[in-house]
Amino acid sequence: MLTRRHTLKLAAAGLALAASQSFSDLAFAQDWKAKYPELVFAIIPSENASGVTERYTPFVQYLAKELGTKVTLRIANDYAAIIEGQRAGNIHIASYGPASFARARMTGARTDAFAIETNLDGTKGYHSVFYVKKDSPYQKVEDLKGKNLGLVDPNSTSGNNVPRFVLNGMKIEPETFFSKVVYTGSHENAIIALQQGTVDIAANWWNDEQESNLQRMARKNMAKADDFRIIYKSEQIVNSPMAYLTDLPEELKAKIRDAVLNLATKDKAAFDKIYEGKQGPLVAVGNEAYDPIIELNKFVDDLRKKKSS
């Protein structure tokens, strides 16, 4: 028979178990906070450093509040610095371009994509384009033989790998077809180089008529969108991911995912600061979405090897 005394003993045991579990959960949380008193969020240099800082500081503050630990913003000098930082374990969360994330996976960085940018129509892709000055005589890439080509970074998807893939399809070998191939370091710098006449054609990223790197620069009064025109647009490329280190504690990764995937609703001001109302919310993604980009990277690597052999 279940007596009152038995009931009280069971209740006490249940309370003790619950208290023990709560203490265990608290201890686990404290364990990762002790190991990671500071998390580093890094981003590729798609624009000038002051622009990145202004755009992402509210997000980093939001992330610190949601995680309950310090989060530091780091703006990488180049795309490779993000990859190296994650491989060394010094960058815990990173905002990549597709090709740089694929390169990180290819070179042994233990990192996993968990969120992807979306467009306003819900699609998850963007394009690589070639710009020329609006008043130039060039109508197609083939018209620019002997001119200067502006690329972005060797690990840029829309600023290097897709352009090289596209040019190969046109039977164009950039280093011999063009007078000079210039790596400008960022998408903004590529537009500036075109603006100043340092290059005659420049690769860049473009979402749609409403959003592109050029449109962002126009909103910052860095360039006039009408001064340039597109002479080539690629097929859609999978959008950029955010990724965290594989070896972070599962509880911490879950908190990071929850914070990032709910940014648009939990802190709309921080979300709008990044995307200026031109893109949709971040959604969940896995590493497999970037398998085609790994293949693209390998293709470009093979082109480079053939050129040097």
PDB file of C-alpha atoms in Angstrom:
ATOM      1  CA  MET A   1       0.000   0.000   0.000  1.00  0.00           C
ATOM      2  CA  LEU A   2       1.220   3.482  -0.904  1.00  0.00           C
ATOM      3  CA  THR A   3       1.118   5.394   2.377  1.00  0.00           C
ATOM      4  CA  ARG A   4       1.468   9.109   3.016  1.00  0.00           C
ATOM      5  CA  ARG A   5       4.994   8.457   4.263  1.00  0.00           C
ATOM      6  CA  HIS A   6       5.893   6.736   0.978  1.00  0.00           C
ATOM      7  CA  THR A   7       4.399   9.619  -0.962  1.00  0.00           C
ATOM      8  CA  LEU A   8       6.451  12.142   0.967  1.00  0.00           C
ATOM      9  CA  LYS A   9       9.616  10.099   0.427  1.00  0.00           C
ATOM     10  CA  LEU A  10       8.963   9.904  -3.332  1.00  0.00           C
ATOM     11  CA  ALA A  11       8.257  13.624  -3.498  1.00  0.00           C
ATOM     12  CA  ALA A  12      11.460  14.378  -1.605  1.00  0.00           C
ATOM     13  CA  ALA A  13      13.410  12.094  -3.924  1.00  0.00           C
ATOM     14  CA  GLY A  14      11.888  13.821  -6.950  1.00  0.00           C
ATOM     15  CA  LEU A  15      12.808  17.235  -5.604  1.00  0.00           C
ATOM     16  CA  ALA A  16      16.333  16.043  -4.876  1.00  0.00           C
ATOM     17  CA  LEU A  17      16.672  14.679  -8.418  1.00  0.00           C
ATOM     18  CA  ALA A  18      15.325  17.904  -9.925  1.00  0.00           C
ATOM     19  CA  ALA A  19      17.673  19.980  -7.784  1.00  0.00           C
ATOM     20  CA  SER A  20      20.567  17.746  -8.762  1.00  0.00           C
ATOM     21  CA  GLN A  21      19.659  18.066 -12.461  1.00  0.00           C
ATOM     22  CA  SER A  22      19.329  21.852 -12.189  1.00  0.00           C
ATOM     23  CA  PHE A  23      22.677  22.040 -10.439  1.00  0.00           C
ATOM     24  CA  SER A  24      24.198  19.815 -13.120  1.00  0.00           C
ATOM     25  CA  ASP A  25      22.770  22.010 -15.898  1.00  0.00           C
ATOM     26  CA  LEU A  26      24.058  25.131 -14.164  1.00  0.00           C
ATOM     27  CA  ALA A  27      27.474  23.550 -13.683  1.00  0.00           C
ATOM     28  CA  PHE A  28      27.595  22.571 -17.376  1.00  0.00           C
ATOM     29  CA  ALA A  29      26.714  26.115 -18.405  1.00  0.00           C
ATOM     30  CA  GLN A  30      29.393  27.457 -16.079  1.00  0.00           C
ATOM     31  CA  ASP A  31      31.856  24.941 -17.520  1.00  0.00           C
ATOM     32  CA  TRP A  32      31.595  26.339 -21.064  1.00  0.00           C
ATOM     33  CA  LYS A  33      31.601  29.916 -19.803  1.00  0.00           C
ATOM     34  CA  ALA A  34      34.772  29.166 -17.867  1.00  0.00           C
ATOM     35  CA  LYS A  35      36.367  27.694 -20.988  1.00  0.00           C
ATOM     36  CA  TYR A  36      35.005  30.421 -23.293  1.00  0.00           C
ATOM     37  CA  PRO A  37      34.923  33.674 -21.271  1.00  0.00           C
ATOM     38  CA  GLU A  38      35.115  35.477 -24.609  1.00  0.00           C
ATOM     39  CA  LEU A  39      33.849  34.435 -28.029  1.00  0.00           C
ATOM     40  CA  VAL A  40      35.194  35.932 -31.251  1.00  0.00           C
ATOM     41  CA  PHE A  41      32.854  36.637 -34.161  1.00  0.00           C
ATOM     42  CA  ALA A  42      34.730  37.411 -37.370  1.00  0.00           C
ATOM     43  CA  ILE A  43      33.658  38.526 -40.807  1.00  0.00           C
ATOM     44  CA  ILE A  44      35.285  38.651 -44.245  1.00  0.00           C
ATOM     45  CA  PRO A  45      36.262  42.139 -45.494  1.00  0.00           C
ATOM     46  CA  SER A  46      33.504  42.659 -48.058  1.00  0.00           C
ATOM     47  CA  GLU A  47      33.561  46.414 -47.370  1.00  0.00           C
ATOM     48  CA  ASN A  48      35.815  48.882 -45.565  1.00  0.00           C
ATOM     49  CA  ALA A  49      36.480  48.193 -41.883  1.00  0.00           C
ATOM     50  CA  SER A  50      34.486  51.135 -40.544  1.00  0.00           C
ATOM     51  CA  GLY A  51      31.464  50.018 -42.566  1.00  0.00           C
ATOM     52  CA  VAL A  52      31.666  46.477 -41.179  1.00  0.00           C
ATOM     53  CA  THR A  53      32.060  47.754 -37.622  1.00  0.00           C
ATOM     54  CA  GLU A  54      29.015  50.001 -37.908  1.00  0.00           C
ATOM     55  CA  ARG A  55      26.952  47.274 -39.555  1.00  0.00           C
ATOM     56  CA  TYR A  56      27.798  44.435 -37.147  1.00  0.00           C
ATOM     57  CA  THR A  57      28.388  46.042 -33.733  1.00  0.00           C
ATOM     58  CA  PRO A  58      24.674  45.907 -32.739  1.00  0.00           C
ATOM     59  CA  PHE A  59      24.573  42.217 -33.744  1.00  0.00           C
ATOM     60  CA  VAL A  60      27.626  41.406 -31.616  1.00  0.00           C
ATOM     61  CA  GLN A  61      26.065  43.242 -28.659  1.00  0.00           C
ATOM     62  CA  TYR A  62      22.843  41.262 -29.166  1.00  0.00           C
ATOM     63  CA  LEU A  63      24.778  37.992 -29.334  1.00  0.00           C
ATOM     64  CA  ALA A  64      26.650  38.798 -26.105  1.00  0.00           C
ATOM     65  CA  LYS A  65      23.358  39.501 -24.332  1.00  0.00           C
ATOM     66  CA  GLU A  66      21.731  36.297 -25.607  1.00  0.00           C
ATOM     67  CA  LEU A  67      24.719  34.098 -24.742  1.00  0.00           C
ATOM     68  CA  GLY A  68      25.546  35.787 -21.461  1.00  0.00           C
ATOM     69  CA  THR A  69      29.231  36.078 -22.323  1.00  0.00           C
ATOM     70  CA  LYS A  70      31.572  38.572 -23.985  1.00  0.00           C
ATOM     71  CA  VAL A  71      31.577  38.545 -27.805  1.00  0.00           C
ATOM     72  CA  THR A  72      34.257  40.424 -29.731  1.00  0.00           C
ATOM     73  CA  LEU A  73      33.973  41.537 -33.353  1.00  0.00           C
ATOM     74  CA  ARG A  74      36.993  40.858 -35.534  1.00  0.00           C
ATOM     75  CA  ILE A  75      37.267  42.131 -39.109  1.00  0.00           C
ATOM     76  CA  ALA A  76      39.693  39.946 -41.029  1.00  0.00           C
ATOM     77  CA  ASN A  77      42.371  41.471 -43.240  1.00  0.00           C
ATOM     78  CA  ASP A  78      41.504  38.984 -45.975  1.00  0.00           C
ATOM     79  CA  TYR A  79      39.395  35.896 -46.539  1.00  0.00           C
ATOM     80  CA  ALA A  80      42.261  33.528 -45.673  1.00  0.00           C
ATOM     81  CA  ALA A  81      42.552  35.074 -42.191  1.00  0.00           C
ATOM     82  CA  ILE A  82      39.043  33.832 -41.316  1.00  0.00           C
ATOM     83  CA  ILE A  83      39.941  30.324 -42.449  1.00  0.00           C
ATOM     84  CA  GLU A  84      43.214  30.303 -40.504  1.00  0.00           C
ATOM     85  CA  GLY A  85      41.530  31.766 -37.421  1.00  0.00           C
ATOM     86  CA  GLN A  86      38.928  29.013 -37.362  1.00  0.00           C
ATOM     87  CA  ARG A  87      41.489  26.305 -38.060  1.00  0.00           C
ATOM     88  CA  ALA A  88      43.498  27.558 -35.068  1.00  0.00           C
ATOM     89  CA  GLY A  89      40.355  27.769 -32.924  1.00  0.00           C
ATOM     90  CA  ASN A  90      40.773  31.526 -32.372  1.00  0.00           C
ATOM     91  CA  ILE A  91      37.592  32.481 -34.242  1.00  0.00           C
ATOM     92  CA  HIS A  92      34.550  30.786 -32.747  1.00  0.00           C
ATOM     93  CA  ILE A  93      31.843  32.110 -35.076  1.00  0.00           C
ATOM     94  CA  ALA A  94      32.415  33.401 -38.591  1.00  0.00           C
ATOM     95  CA  SER A  95      30.444  35.028 -41.361  1.00  0.00           C
ATOM     96  CA  TYR A  96      31.853  33.543 -44.565  1.00  0.00           C
ATOM     97  CA  GLY A  97      31.382  33.780 -48.274  1.00  0.00           C
ATOM     98  CA  PRO A  98      30.464  30.425 -49.851  1.00  0.00           C
ATOM     99  CA  ALA A  99      33.906  29.770 -51.382  1.00  0.00           C
ATOM    100  CA  SER A 100      35.833  30.751 -48.265  1.00  0.00           C
ATOM    101  CA  PHE A 101      33.630  28.464 -46.127  1.00  0.00           C
ATOM    102  CA  ALA A 102      34.158  25.638 -48.629  1.00  0.00           C
ATOM    103  CA  ARG A 103      37.910  26.335 -48.544  1.00  0.00           C
ATOM    104  CA  ALA A 104      37.882  26.165 -44.743  1.00  0.00           C
ATOM    105  CA  ARG A 105      36.251  22.724 -44.931  1.00  0.00           C
ATOM    106  CA  MET A 106      38.691  21.609 -47.644  1.00  0.00           C
ATOM    107  CA  THR A 107      41.739  22.637 -45.611  1.00  0.00           C
ATOM    108  CA  GLY A 108      40.810  20.949 -42.356  1.00  0.00           C
ATOM    109  CA  ALA A 109      39.099  23.682 -40.353  1.00  0.00           C
ATOM    110  CA  ARG A 110      36.599  22.022 -38.017  1.00  0.00           C
ATOM    111  CA  THR A 111      33.704  24.360 -38.696  1.00  0.00           C
ATOM    112  CA  ASP A 112      30.008  23.846 -39.445  1.00  0.00           C
ATOM    113  CA  ALA A 113      27.541  26.063 -41.280  1.00  0.00           C
ATOM    114  CA  PHE A 114      24.382  26.668 -39.234  1.00  0.00           C
ATOM    115  CA  ALA A 115      22.681  29.714 -40.780  1.00  0.00           C
ATOM    116  CA  ILE A 116      22.286  31.083 -44.301  1.00  0.00           C
ATOM    117  CA  GLU A 117      21.205  34.482 -45.593  1.00  0.00           C
ATOM    118  CA  THR A 118      17.939  34.680 -47.535  1.00  0.00           C
ATOM    119  CA  ASN A 119      16.541  37.125 -50.058  1.00  0.00           C
ATOM    120  CA  LEU A 120      13.247  38.970 -49.640  1.00  0.00           C
ATOM    121  CA  ASP A 121      11.545  36.456 -51.941  1.00  0.00           C
ATOM    122  CA  GLY A 122      12.776  33.555 -49.802  1.00  0.00           C
ATOM    123  CA  THR A 123      15.445  32.359 -52.226  1.00  0.00           C
ATOM    124  CA  LYS A 124      18.926  31.573 -50.905  1.00  0.00           C
ATOM    125  CA  GLY A 125      21.221  32.703 -53.655  1.00  0.00           C
ATOM    126  CA  TYR A 126      22.990  35.614 -55.342  1.00  0.00           C
ATOM    127  CA  HIS A 127      24.993  36.247 -58.508  1.00  0.00           C
ATOM    128  CA  SER A 128      28.462  37.171 -59.657  1.00  0.00           C
ATOM    129  CA  VAL A 129      28.495  40.046 -62.143  1.00  0.00           C
ATOM    130  CA  PHE A 130      31.012  41.876 -64.292  1.00  0.00           C
ATOM    131  CA  TYR A 131      30.650  45.660 -64.189  1.00  0.00           C
ATOM    132  CA  VAL A 132      32.036  48.218 -66.606  1.00  0.00           C
ATOM    133  CA  LYS A 133      31.602  51.982 -66.576  1.00  0.00           C
ATOM    134  CA  LYS A 134      28.287  53.003 -68.081  1.00  0.00           C
ATOM    135  CA  ASP A 135      29.883  55.272 -70.689  1.00  0.00           C
ATOM    136  CA  SER A 136      32.500  52.718 -71.781  1.00  0.00           C
ATOM    137  CA  PRO A 137      32.211  51.100 -75.234  1.00  0.00           C
ATOM    138  CA  TYR A 138      32.324  47.531 -73.899  1.00  0.00           C
ATOM    139  CA  GLN A 139      29.224  45.383 -74.434  1.00  0.00           C
ATOM    140  CA  LYS A 140      30.589  41.929 -73.595  1.00  0.00           C
ATOM    141  CA  VAL A 141      33.605  40.471 -71.818  1.00  0.00           C
ATOM    142  CA  GLU A 142      35.287  39.577 -75.112  1.00  0.00           C
ATOM    143  CA  ASP A 143      35.493  43.321 -75.913  1.00  0.00           C
ATOM    144  CA  LEU A 144      38.011  43.852 -73.092  1.00  0.00           C
ATOM    145  CA  LYS A 145      41.031  42.010 -74.488  1.00  0.00           C
ATOM    146  CA  GLY A 146      44.202  43.769 -73.329  1.00  0.00           C
ATOM    147  CA  LYS A 147      42.372  45.731 -70.608  1.00  0.00           C
ATOM    148  CA  ASN A 148      42.649  45.425 -66.810  1.00  0.00           C
ATOM    149  CA  LEU A 149      40.440  43.032 -64.824  1.00  0.00           C
ATOM    150  CA  GLY A 150      39.551  43.680 -61.187  1.00  0.00           C
ATOM    151  CA  LEU A 151      38.918  40.638 -58.970  1.00  0.00           C
ATOM    152  CA  VAL A 152      38.288  40.707 -55.220  1.00  0.00           C
ATOM    153  CA  ASP A 153      40.184  38.002 -53.299  1.00  0.00           C
ATOM    154  CA  PRO A 154      41.457  34.512 -54.210  1.00  0.00           C
ATOM    155  CA  ASN A 155      38.899  33.035 -51.777  1.00  0.00           C
ATOM    156  CA  SER A 156      35.948  35.140 -52.937  1.00  0.00           C
ATOM    157  CA  THR A 157      33.092  33.271 -54.604  1.00  0.00           C
ATOM    158  CA  SER A 158      31.558  36.040 -56.705  1.00  0.00           C
ATOM    159  CA  GLY A 159      34.803  38.014 -56.833  1.00  0.00           C
ATOM    160  CA  ASN A 160      37.133  35.282 -58.085  1.00  0.00           C
ATOM    161  CA  ASN A 161      36.025  31.652 -58.349  1.00  0.00           C
ATOM    162  CA  VAL A 162      32.801  32.097 -60.292  1.00  0.00           C
ATOM    163  CA  PRO A 163      34.402  34.718 -62.585  1.00  0.00           C
ATOM    164  CA  ARG A 164      37.283  32.342 -63.348  1.00  0.00           C
ATOM    165  CA  PHE A 165      34.842  29.492 -63.979  1.00  0.00           C
ATOM    166  CA  VAL A 166      32.806  31.720 -66.299  1.00  0.00           C
ATOM    167  CA  LEU A 167      35.861  33.036 -68.155  1.00  0.00           C
ATOM    168  CA  ASN A 168      37.098  29.483 -68.661  1.00  0.00           C
ATOM    169  CA  GLY A 169      33.754  28.694 -70.300  1.00  0.00           C
ATOM    170  CA  MET A 170      34.383  31.633 -72.647  1.00  0.00           C
ATOM    171  CA  LYS A 171      37.837  30.171 -73.467  1.00  0.00           C
ATOM    172  CA  ILE A 172      39.426  33.168 -71.779  1.00  0.00           C
ATOM    173  CA  GLU A 173      42.584  32.731 -69.689  1.00  0.00           C
ATOM    174  CA  PRO A 174      42.538  35.886 -67.525  1.00  0.00           C
ATOM    175  CA  GLU A 175      46.293  36.315 -67.067  1.00  0.00           C
ATOM    176  CA  THR A 176      46.924  36.281 -70.825  1.00  0.00           C
ATOM    177  CA  PHE A 177      43.683  37.774 -72.189  1.00  0.00           C
ATOM    178  CA  PHE A 178      43.755  40.833 -69.929  1.00  0.00           C
ATOM    179  CA  SER A 179      46.700  43.191 -69.632  1.00  0.00           C
ATOM    180  CA  LYS A 180      46.598  42.888 -65.850  1.00  0.00           C
ATOM    181  CA  VAL A 181      44.566  41.009 -63.216  1.00  0.00           C
ATOM    182  CA  VAL A 182      44.270  43.002 -59.986  1.00  0.00           C
ATOM    183  CA  TYR A 183      43.100  41.632 -56.628  1.00  0.00           C
ATOM    184  CA  THR A 184      41.513  44.621 -54.904  1.00  0.00           C
ATOM    185  CA  GLY A 185      40.909  43.026 -51.475  1.00  0.00           C
ATOM    186  CA  SER A 186      37.192  43.788 -51.117  1.00  0.00           C
ATOM    187  CA  HIS A 187      34.057  44.182 -53.215  1.00  0.00           C
ATOM    188  CA  GLU A 188      33.994  47.899 -52.439  1.00  0.00           C
ATOM    189  CA  ASN A 189      37.596  48.300 -53.529  1.00  0.00           C
ATOM    190  CA  ALA A 190      36.792  46.559 -56.822  1.00  0.00           C
ATOM    191  CA  ILE A 191      34.122  49.175 -57.585  1.00  0.00           C
ATOM    192  CA  ILE A 192      36.459  51.993 -56.527  1.00  0.00           C
ATOM    193  CA  ALA A 193      39.202  50.615 -58.800  1.00  0.00           C
ATOM    194  CA  LEU A 194      36.728  50.607 -61.696  1.00  0.00           C
ATOM    195  CA  GLN A 195      35.543  54.088 -60.768  1.00  0.00           C
ATOM    196  CA  GLN A 196      39.102  55.429 -60.757  1.00  0.00           C
ATOM    197  CA  GLY A 197      40.111  53.671 -63.967  1.00  0.00           C
ATOM    198  CA  THR A 198      42.627  51.335 -62.327  1.00  0.00           C
ATOM    199  CA  VAL A 199      40.656  48.477 -63.896  1.00  0.00           C
ATOM    200  CA  ASP A 200      38.299  48.442 -66.873  1.00  0.00           C
ATOM    201  CA  ILE A 201      36.064  45.561 -65.742  1.00  0.00           C
ATOM    202  CA  ALA A 202      35.319  44.421 -62.193  1.00  0.00           C
ATOM    203  CA  ALA A 203      33.725  41.352 -60.622  1.00  0.00           C
ATOM    204  CA  ASN A 204      31.223  41.838 -57.792  1.00  0.00           C
ATOM    205  CA  TRP A 205      28.205  40.392 -55.964  1.00  0.00           C
ATOM    206  CA  TRP A 206      24.624  41.178 -56.974  1.00  0.00           C
ATOM    207  CA  ASN A 207      21.380  39.889 -55.442  1.00  0.00           C
ATOM    208  CA  ASP A 208      18.770  41.641 -57.569  1.00  0.00           C
ATOM    209  CA  GLU A 209      17.840  45.140 -58.739  1.00  0.00           C
ATOM    210  CA  GLN A 210      17.185  46.184 -55.132  1.00  0.00           C
ATOM    211  CA  GLU A 211      20.357  44.877 -53.487  1.00  0.00           C
ATOM    212  CA  SER A 212      24.001  44.513 -54.422  1.00  0.00           C
ATOM    213  CA  ASN A 213      27.348  45.729 -53.191  1.00  0.00           C
ATOM    214  CA  LEU A 214      27.012  48.641 -55.616  1.00  0.00           C
ATOM    215  CA  GLN A 215      23.594  49.571 -54.189  1.00  0.00           C
ATOM    216  CA  ARG A 216      25.051  49.501 -50.666  1.00  0.00           C
ATOM    217  CA  MET A 217      27.877  51.774 -51.772  1.00  0.00           C
ATOM    218  CA  ALA A 218      25.359  54.128 -53.373  1.00  0.00           C
ATOM    219  CA  ARG A 219      23.418  54.326 -50.088  1.00  0.00           C
ATOM    220  CA  LYS A 220      26.680  55.332 -48.374  1.00  0.00           C
ATOM    221  CA  ASN A 221      27.435  57.902 -51.108  1.00  0.00           C
ATOM    222  CA  MET A 222      30.576  55.984 -52.086  1.00  0.00           C
ATOM    223  CA  ALA A 223      29.483  55.522 -55.693  1.00  0.00           C
ATOM    224  CA  LYS A 224      26.610  56.244 -58.069  1.00  0.00           C
ATOM    225  CA  ALA A 225      24.894  53.055 -59.218  1.00  0.00           C
ATOM    226  CA  ASP A 226      23.979  54.683 -62.533  1.00  0.00           C
ATOM    227  CA  ASP A 227      27.658  55.150 -63.366  1.00  0.00           C
ATOM    228  CA  PHE A 228      28.068  51.408 -63.988  1.00  0.00           C
ATOM    229  CA  ARG A 229      26.385  48.662 -65.972  1.00  0.00           C
ATOM    230  CA  ILE A 230      26.464  44.881 -65.930  1.00  0.00           C
ATOM    231  CA  ILE A 231      27.816  43.077 -68.995  1.00  0.00           C
ATOM    232  CA  TYR A 232      27.608  39.571 -67.518  1.00  0.00           C
ATOM    233  CA  LYS A 233      25.559  37.942 -64.738  1.00  0.00           C
ATOM    234  CA  SER A 234      26.188  34.373 -63.532  1.00  0.00           C
ATOM    235  CA  GLU A 235      23.703  31.720 -62.567  1.00  0.00           C
ATOM    236  CA  GLN A 236      22.584  31.852 -58.924  1.00  0.00           C
ATOM    237  CA  ILE A 237      25.160  30.937 -56.265  1.00  0.00           C
ATOM    238  CA  VAL A 238      24.185  29.583 -52.833  1.00  0.00           C
ATOM    239  CA  ASN A 239      24.101  32.405 -50.261  1.00  0.00           C
ATOM    240  CA  SER A 240      26.706  33.067 -47.583  1.00  0.00           C
ATOM    241  CA  PRO A 241      26.737  31.079 -44.318  1.00  0.00           C
ATOM    242  CA  MET A 242      27.517  31.709 -40.698  1.00  0.00           C
ATOM    243  CA  ALA A 243      29.564  28.895 -39.177  1.00  0.00           C
ATOM    244  CA  TYR A 244      30.795  27.927 -35.718  1.00  0.00           C
ATOM    245  CA  LEU A 245      33.571  25.654 -34.545  1.00  0.00           C
ATOM    246  CA  THR A 246      32.543  21.992 -34.558  1.00  0.00           C
ATOM    247  CA  ASP A 247      34.110  21.389 -31.159  1.00  0.00           C
ATOM    248  CA  LEU A 248      32.173  24.046 -29.244  1.00  0.00           C
ATOM    249  CA  PRO A 249      29.936  22.580 -26.504  1.00  0.00           C
ATOM    250  CA  GLU A 250      26.545  21.478 -27.863  1.00  0.00           C
ATOM    251  CA  GLU A 251      24.686  23.747 -25.427  1.00  0.00           C
ATOM    252  CA  LEU A 252      26.681  26.749 -26.601  1.00  0.00           C
ATOM    253  CA  LYS A 253      26.110  25.907 -30.262  1.00  0.00           C
ATOM    254  CA  ALA A 254      22.374  25.585 -29.610  1.00  0.00           C
ATOM    255  CA  LYS A 255      22.344  29.025 -27.960  1.00  0.00           C
ATOM    256  CA  ILE A 256      24.268  30.554 -30.868  1.00  0.00           C
ATOM    257  CA  ARG A 257      21.892  28.990 -33.412  1.00  0.00           C
ATOM    258  CA  ASP A 258      18.833  30.165 -31.512  1.00  0.00           C
ATOM    259  CA  ALA A 259      20.178  33.716 -31.208  1.00  0.00           C
ATOM    260  CA  VAL A 260      21.171  34.027 -34.882  1.00  0.00           C
ATOM    261  CA  LEU A 261      18.070  32.378 -36.353  1.00  0.00           C
ATOM    262  CA  ASN A 262      15.822  34.621 -34.246  1.00  0.00           C
ATOM    263  CA  LEU A 263      17.782  37.846 -34.801  1.00  0.00           C
ATOM    264  CA  ALA A 264      15.203  39.330 -37.197  1.00  0.00           C
ATOM    265  CA  THR A 265      12.438  39.099 -34.568  1.00  0.00           C
ATOM    266  CA  LYS A 266      14.365  39.379 -31.282  1.00  0.00           C
ATOM    267  CA  ASP A 267      16.412  42.426 -32.302  1.00  0.00           C
ATOM    268  CA  LYS A 268      15.019  43.855 -35.526  1.00  0.00           C
ATOM    269  CA  ALA A 269      17.146  46.990 -35.195  1.00  0.00           C
ATOM    270  CA  ALA A 270      20.362  44.947 -35.164  1.00  0.00           C
ATOM    271  CA  PHE A 271      19.111  42.832 -38.077  1.00  0.00           C
ATOM    272  CA  ASP A 272      18.156  45.911 -40.112  1.00  0.00           C
ATOM    273  CA  LYS A 273      21.534  47.494 -39.404  1.00  0.00           C
ATOM    274  CA  ILE A 274      23.185  44.593 -41.242  1.00  0.00           C
ATOM    275  CA  TYR A 275      20.746  44.138 -44.114  1.00  0.00           C
ATOM    276  CA  GLU A 276      18.988  47.535 -44.333  1.00  0.00           C
ATOM    277  CA  GLY A 277      15.639  45.897 -45.045  1.00  0.00           C
ATOM    278  CA  LYS A 278      16.969  44.402 -48.288  1.00  0.00           C
ATOM    279  CA  GLN A 279      17.187  40.755 -47.215  1.00  0.00           C
ATOM    280  CA  GLY A 280      15.090  38.153 -45.409  1.00  0.00           C
ATOM    281  CA  PRO A 281      15.837  36.437 -42.076  1.00  0.00           C
ATOM    282  CA  LEU A 282      18.672  33.992 -41.596  1.00  0.00           C
ATOM    283  CA  VAL A 283      17.502  30.366 -41.736  1.00  0.00           C
ATOM    284  CA  ALA A 284      19.063  27.017 -40.808  1.00  0.00           C
ATOM    285  CA  VAL A 285      21.514  25.352 -43.184  1.00  0.00           C
ATOM    286  CA  GLY A 286      23.965  22.448 -43.161  1.00  0.00           C
ATOM    287  CA  ASN A 287      27.412  21.846 -44.617  1.00  0.00           C
ATOM    288  CA  GLU A 288      25.989  19.854 -47.529  1.00  0.00           C
ATOM    289  CA  ALA A 289      24.580  23.036 -49.096  1.00  0.00           C
ATOM    290  CA  TYR A 290      28.172  24.039 -49.886  1.00  0.00           C
ATOM    291  CA  ASP A 291      29.293  20.767 -51.504  1.00  0.00           C
ATOM    292  CA  PRO A 292      28.837  22.297 -55.005  1.00  0.00           C
ATOM    293  CA  ILE A 293      31.093  25.179 -53.951  1.00  0.00           C
ATOM    294  CA  ILE A 294      33.780  22.709 -52.889  1.00  0.00           C
ATOM    295  CA  GLU A 295      33.611  21.315 -56.421  1.00  0.00           C
ATOM    296  CA  LEU A 296      33.857  24.864 -57.823  1.00  0.00           C
ATOM    297  CA  ASN A 297      36.945  25.503 -55.674  1.00  0.00           C
ATOM    298  CA  LYS A 298      38.538  22.284 -56.923  1.00  0.00           C
ATOM    299  CA  PHE A 299      37.838  23.333 -60.514  1.00  0.00           C
ATOM    300  CA  VAL A 300      39.528  26.703 -59.975  1.00  0.00           C
ATOM    301  CA  ASP A 301      42.456  24.980 -58.208  1.00  0.00           C
ATOM    302  CA  ASP A 302      42.907  22.715 -61.229  1.00  0.00           C
ATOM    303  CA  LEU A 303      42.893  25.740 -63.530  1.00  0.00           C
ATOM    304  CA  ARG A 304      45.633  27.312 -61.428  1.00  0.00           C
ATOM    305  CA  LYS A 305      47.720  24.125 -61.498  1.00  0.00           C
ATOM    306  CA  LYS A 306      47.411  23.836 -65.276  1.00  0.00           C
ATOM    307  CA  LYS A 307      48.460  27.464 -65.667  1.00  0.00           C
ATOM    308  CA  SER A 308      51.580  26.998 -63.501  1.00  0.00           C
ATOM    309  CA  SER A 309      52.645  23.654 -64.982  1.00  0.00           C
TER     310      SER A 309
END
